[in-house]
XYZ file of C-alpha atoms in Angstrom:
117
model
C -176.581 74.518 137.813
C -178.803 77.557 138.037
C -179.152 80.719 136.032
C -179.656 84.102 137.663
C -180.670 87.350 135.983
C -179.027 90.608 137.040
C -179.542 94.094 135.685
C -180.356 94.508 132.035
C -179.798 91.339 130.002
C -177.136 89.960 132.345
C -177.250 86.350 133.508
C -174.811 84.191 135.409
C -174.415 80.450 135.528
C -173.866 79.277 139.107
C -173.346 75.968 140.866
C -172.843 74.681 144.392
C -170.224 71.929 144.304
C -169.274 70.306 147.608
C -170.484 73.373 149.538
C -168.535 75.875 147.416
C -170.290 78.342 145.144
C -168.998 78.984 141.637
C -170.270 81.341 138.931
C -169.426 82.430 135.389
C -171.169 84.544 132.783
C -174.438 82.909 131.725
C -173.926 83.113 127.942
C -171.502 81.033 125.879
C -169.274 83.430 123.885
C -168.876 80.849 121.115
C -172.520 80.179 120.248
C -174.544 82.590 122.410
C -176.561 79.878 124.185
C -177.351 79.756 127.922
C -174.519 78.100 129.887
C -176.778 77.532 132.883
C -178.674 74.991 130.776
C -175.415 73.079 130.294
C -173.910 70.045 131.990
C -171.926 70.245 135.230
C -168.715 68.205 134.966
C -166.895 67.634 138.245
C -164.959 64.386 137.744
C -161.542 65.457 139.065
C -159.751 62.608 137.255
C -161.039 63.819 133.883
C -161.570 67.584 134.211
C -159.084 68.536 136.930
C -159.627 70.009 140.383
C -162.108 72.696 139.317
C -165.683 71.951 138.216
C -166.544 72.914 134.658
C -169.734 73.563 132.718
C -170.235 72.268 129.176
C -172.288 74.427 126.818
C -175.396 72.434 125.818
C -175.171 73.651 122.238
C -171.512 73.733 121.152
C -169.996 71.579 123.984
C -167.229 74.056 124.807
C -166.285 73.697 128.486
C -165.588 76.523 130.922
C -164.009 76.425 134.363
C -166.582 77.547 136.904
C -163.772 79.001 139.031
C -161.702 80.916 136.464
C -163.952 81.164 133.382
C -161.203 79.749 131.136
C -162.417 77.644 128.227
C -161.227 74.088 127.871
C -161.666 70.991 125.715
C -165.020 70.164 124.192
C -167.310 67.719 125.977
C -168.062 64.793 123.672
C -171.756 63.863 123.507
C -173.250 60.885 121.708
C -176.546 60.255 119.922
C -178.818 63.117 118.932
C -177.144 65.499 121.389
C -173.757 64.734 119.820
C -175.140 65.401 116.349
C -176.578 68.770 117.476
C -173.249 69.668 119.120
C -171.334 68.842 115.935
C -173.752 70.910 113.873
C -173.477 73.855 116.307
C -169.682 73.695 116.214
C -169.639 73.918 112.430
C -172.198 76.756 112.471
C -169.968 78.887 114.710
C -166.558 80.289 113.921
C -163.823 77.687 114.046
C -162.072 77.757 117.413
C -163.972 80.900 118.445
C -164.153 79.930 122.105
C -163.124 82.664 124.530
C -162.897 82.821 128.292
C -165.981 83.997 130.179
C -165.972 86.318 133.192
C -165.906 84.426 136.504
C -167.541 85.638 139.703
C -167.071 85.211 143.434
C -170.280 84.465 145.322
C -170.463 85.131 149.058
C -173.310 84.964 151.540
C -173.708 87.105 154.658
C -174.267 84.694 157.547
C -176.364 87.165 159.543
C -178.650 88.609 156.877
C -178.591 85.772 154.341
C -177.881 88.264 151.548
C -175.958 86.897 148.578
C -173.264 89.000 146.908
C -171.685 88.497 143.515
C -168.578 90.289 142.234
C -166.314 89.729 139.259
C -163.190 87.699 140.063
């Protein structure tokens, strides 16, 4: 997962999974932390056909293809404790979808383009 800055205070969270590029807004709408510092979850048996990113602070998951929020990722140990604390510090069930983006690359010039889905 990588974070990219665009314009004024705009970041996206992007990932290359099996040769396909995915991107969503870079900030978790629930807790305001950077999604690109989160965990990539791509186990199709558990998370479905689309890869998801789990917020490193509140554990809310987001589809990297559609931006729709999903179930929380359960951490253990100190990380789990921090996630539980962050969830109680934010509004209950305040998760919202994030904007998703389509990333394309021009084969001739190598330029990368990003547009909202």
